[in-house]
Coordinates of C-alpha atoms in Angstrom, one line a residue:
M1 CA 44.3 388.3 392.3
I2 CA 45.8 385.4 390.3
K3 CA 49.2 384.3 391.7
K4 CA 51.8 383.8 389.0
E5 CA 53.7 380.7 388.8
W6 CA 57.4 381.2 389.3
N7 CA 59.5 380.3 386.3
N8 CA 63.1 379.2 386.8
Y9 CA 64.4 380.8 383.7
F10 CA 68.0 379.8 383.9
G11 CA 67.3 376.3 385.3
T12 CA 65.1 375.7 382.2
I13 CA 68.0 376.8 379.9
E14 CA 70.4 374.4 381.8
N15 CA 68.0 371.4 381.5
K16 CA 67.3 372.1 377.8
Y17 CA 71.0 371.0 377.1
N18 CA 71.1 368.3 379.7
L19 CA 69.7 365.1 378.3
K20 CA 68.1 362.8 380.6
L21 CA 69.0 359.1 380.0
N22 CA 66.7 356.1 380.0
T23 CA 67.6 353.5 382.5
N24 CA 65.8 350.9 380.4
Y25 CA 68.4 351.1 377.6
P26 CA 72.2 350.5 377.6
I27 CA 74.5 353.5 378.2
V28 CA 77.7 354.2 376.5
I29 CA 80.4 356.3 378.2
F30 CA 83.2 357.3 375.9
L31 CA 86.5 358.8 377.2
D32 CA 89.6 359.9 375.3
G33 CA 92.7 361.4 376.5
K34 CA 93.1 365.2 376.1
G35 CA 96.1 366.0 373.7
I36 CA 97.7 362.6 374.3
T37 CA 98.4 361.3 370.8
K38 CA 100.4 364.6 370.0
S39 CA 102.5 364.4 373.2
L40 CA 106.1 363.0 373.5
N41 CA 105.4 362.5 377.3
H42 CA 103.3 359.4 376.6
D43 CA 104.1 356.3 374.6
L44 CA 100.8 354.7 373.5
I45 CA 102.5 351.7 371.9
S46 CA 104.6 350.5 374.8
E47 CA 103.1 347.6 376.8
T48 CA 105.9 347.6 379.6
K49 CA 105.0 347.7 383.2
D50 CA 103.5 350.9 384.5
S51 CA 103.2 352.2 380.9
F52 CA 100.2 354.3 379.7
N53 CA 98.7 351.1 378.3
D54 CA 99.4 349.1 381.5
I55 CA 97.6 351.7 383.6
L56 CA 94.7 352.2 381.2
E57 CA 94.1 348.5 381.2
Q58 CA 94.1 348.3 385.0
T59 CA 91.6 351.2 385.1
I60 CA 89.3 349.6 382.4
K61 CA 89.4 346.2 384.2
Y62 CA 88.5 347.8 387.5
F63 CA 85.4 349.7 386.1
T64 CA 84.2 346.8 384.0
F65 CA 84.3 344.5 387.0
K66 CA 82.6 347.0 389.2
F67 CA 79.7 347.5 386.8
N68 CA 79.7 344.0 385.2
C69 CA 80.0 345.7 381.9
I70 CA 81.8 345.7 378.6
A71 CA 84.5 348.1 377.3
I72 CA 86.4 348.5 374.1
S73 CA 89.7 350.5 374.0
G74 CA 92.5 351.4 371.7
V75 CA 95.2 354.1 371.6
D76 CA 94.0 356.7 374.1
E77 CA 90.2 356.0 374.1
V78 CA 87.8 353.7 375.8
S79 CA 84.0 353.1 375.5
F80 CA 82.2 351.6 378.4
L81 CA 78.9 349.8 377.5
I82 CA 76.6 349.5 380.6
E83 CA 73.5 347.3 380.4
D84 CA 72.9 347.2 384.3
V85 CA 72.0 350.9 384.3
K86 CA 70.2 350.8 387.7
K87 CA 73.3 349.6 389.4
F88 CA 75.4 352.2 387.8
K89 CA 72.9 354.9 388.6
N90 CA 73.2 354.0 392.2
Y91 CA 77.0 354.4 391.9
I92 CA 76.8 357.8 390.3
G93 CA 74.4 358.9 393.0
A94 CA 72.7 361.6 390.8
K95 CA 69.1 362.5 391.7
N96 CA 68.5 363.3 388.1
F97 CA 70.0 360.6 385.8
K98 CA 71.2 363.2 383.2
A99 CA 74.1 363.4 380.7
H100 CA 75.9 366.2 382.4
D101 CA 75.7 364.5 385.8
I102 CA 77.1 361.3 384.5
V103 CA 79.8 362.8 382.5
S104 CA 81.1 365.1 385.4
I105 CA 81.0 362.5 388.1
F106 CA 82.2 359.4 386.2
S107 CA 85.0 361.2 384.5
Q108 CA 86.4 362.3 388.0
Y109 CA 86.2 358.8 389.3
F110 CA 88.0 357.6 386.0
Y111 CA 90.6 360.5 386.3
E112 CA 91.3 359.7 389.9
Y113 CA 91.8 355.9 389.4
F114 CA 94.0 356.3 386.4
N115 CA 96.3 359.1 387.7
D116 CA 96.8 357.7 391.1
R117 CA 98.5 354.8 389.3
Y118 CA 100.2 356.5 386.4
S119 CA 103.7 358.0 387.1
G120 CA 103.6 360.4 384.2
E121 CA 102.1 363.8 384.1
P122 CA 98.3 363.9 384.9
I123 CA 96.0 362.8 382.0
Y124 CA 92.8 364.7 381.4
W125 CA 89.9 363.1 379.7
H126 CA 87.2 364.2 377.4
C127 CA 83.9 362.3 378.3
K128 CA 80.7 361.7 376.6
C129 CA 77.7 359.6 377.2
S130 CA 74.4 358.5 375.6
N131 CA 71.7 355.7 375.4
I132 CA 72.0 353.2 372.6
P133 CA 69.1 350.9 371.4
K134 CA 68.8 347.4 373.0
G135 CA 70.4 344.8 370.9
K136 CA 73.0 347.2 369.5
I137 CA 75.9 346.4 371.7
K138 CA 77.7 344.4 369.1
S139 CA 77.0 347.0 366.4
Y140 CA 78.5 349.7 368.6
I141 CA 81.6 347.6 369.2
K142 CA 82.1 347.0 365.4
Y143 CA 81.7 350.7 364.9
R144 CA 84.2 351.7 367.6
S145 CA 86.6 349.0 366.5
L146 CA 86.8 350.5 363.0
T147 CA 87.7 354.0 364.4
I148 CA 90.3 352.4 366.8
H149 CA 91.8 350.5 363.9
E150 CA 92.4 353.6 361.8
L151 CA 93.5 355.6 364.8
K152 CA 96.1 353.0 365.8
L153 CA 97.5 352.8 362.3
T154 CA 97.8 356.6 362.0
Y155 CA 99.3 356.9 365.4
F156 CA 101.9 354.2 364.6
L157 CA 102.9 355.7 361.3
K158 CA 103.2 359.2 362.5
R159 CA 105.5 358.0 365.3
K160 CA 107.5 356.5 362.5
Q161 CA 107.7 359.8 360.7
F162 CA 105.6 358.7 357.9
K163 CA 104.4 361.8 356.1
N164 CA 100.7 362.6 355.7
A165 CA 99.8 359.4 357.7
G166 CA 96.4 360.9 358.6
K167 CA 95.5 361.6 354.9
I168 CA 96.0 358.2 353.3
S169 CA 93.5 355.5 352.9
L170 CA 93.0 352.8 355.5
A171 CA 94.2 350.1 353.1
T172 CA 97.5 352.1 352.6
K173 CA 97.9 352.7 356.3
Q174 CA 97.6 348.9 356.8
Q175 CA 100.0 348.1 354.0
K176 CA 102.7 350.6 355.3
S177 CA 102.3 349.5 358.9
N178 CA 102.7 345.8 357.9
E179 CA 105.9 346.5 356.1
M180 CA 107.5 347.7 359.5
A181 CA 108.9 344.8 361.5
D182 CA 107.9 346.2 364.9
Y183 CA 104.1 346.6 364.0
A184 CA 103.9 342.7 364.5
Q185 CA 104.2 343.5 368.2
I186 CA 101.0 345.4 368.4
K187 CA 99.0 343.9 365.4
E188 CA 97.2 341.4 367.6
F189 CA 95.1 344.2 369.1
E190 CA 95.1 346.7 366.2
K191 CA 91.3 346.8 366.2
G192 CA 91.0 347.3 369.9
K193 CA 90.9 345.5 373.2
L194 CA 87.7 344.1 374.5
Y195 CA 87.0 343.7 378.2
I196 CA 84.1 342.0 380.0
N197 CA 83.6 342.2 383.7
G198 CA 87.3 342.7 384.5
N199 CA 88.6 340.2 381.9
L200 CA 90.4 340.8 378.5
V201 CA 88.6 338.7 375.9
A202 CA 88.9 338.0 372.2
L203 CA 87.2 340.6 370.2
D204 CA 86.5 338.5 367.0
A205 CA 85.2 335.6 369.1
F206 CA 82.8 337.9 371.0
L207 CA 81.4 339.3 367.7
N208 CA 80.8 335.6 366.9
N209 CA 78.9 334.9 370.0
Q210 CA 81.7 333.4 372.0
I211 CA 83.5 334.6 375.1
V212 CA 87.1 333.7 375.1
K213 CA 89.3 335.0 377.9
L214 CA 92.8 336.0 377.0
P215 CA 95.9 335.5 379.2
E216 CA 97.3 338.5 381.2
T217 CA 99.8 340.6 379.2
Q218 CA 103.4 339.9 380.2
R219 CA 104.9 343.2 380.9
E220 CA 108.6 343.9 381.4
E221 CA 110.1 346.8 383.2
S222 CA 110.5 350.0 381.2
N223 CA 113.8 351.5 380.4
N224 CA 112.0 354.9 380.4
F225 CA 113.3 355.7 376.9
L226 CA 110.7 356.7 374.2
N227 CA 112.1 355.7 370.8
I228 CA 109.6 357.9 369.0
T229 CA 109.5 361.2 367.2
D230 CA 106.9 364.0 367.8
F231 CA 105.0 365.2 364.8

């Protein structure tokens, strides 16, 4: 009698949609806040002490230092680019280094670190991860910088009650934003903030093969008043 080999039917289905990542290639972990840009409870423009941006920066600095990696962030999103994958794998502690494991474990660490420091209502995060080819770190940063730029312009204009801000061209968004005096306060980082190993660095310089550390953001106490309008 021939013994039939047991088939883990449902385990096979689970693994079919759980991509195994390659430790020989960089990993990108992308997170963005759930429903944050439409909420009046969070000001994504303010750079005051203990603001959303302050706590997000603290969180990004912590994880980029921990993994000696790069991150680019803007508005309510951040991408971590991890080249030392073996060190990161040990931190995750997953037996099988697969996308579902990384997303579920890392997003919980990120959630805990951020919300332990943020005084507003809890922020939940969408999370995705993937490998990217070697040598494509700068290409990814350029790509993400473009999406951050448009997202930041759209968010700023909507908060200024500019109609159809999400439907106009990028050039028009830039023009209309520049016409508003207070846009100058956030223009320096309109294409995103770049972090390397716990430090804020100049984005343009990095893309031109230079590392230029930027000074710490000087943050004032908040008056807890959001001078913005929901949309």
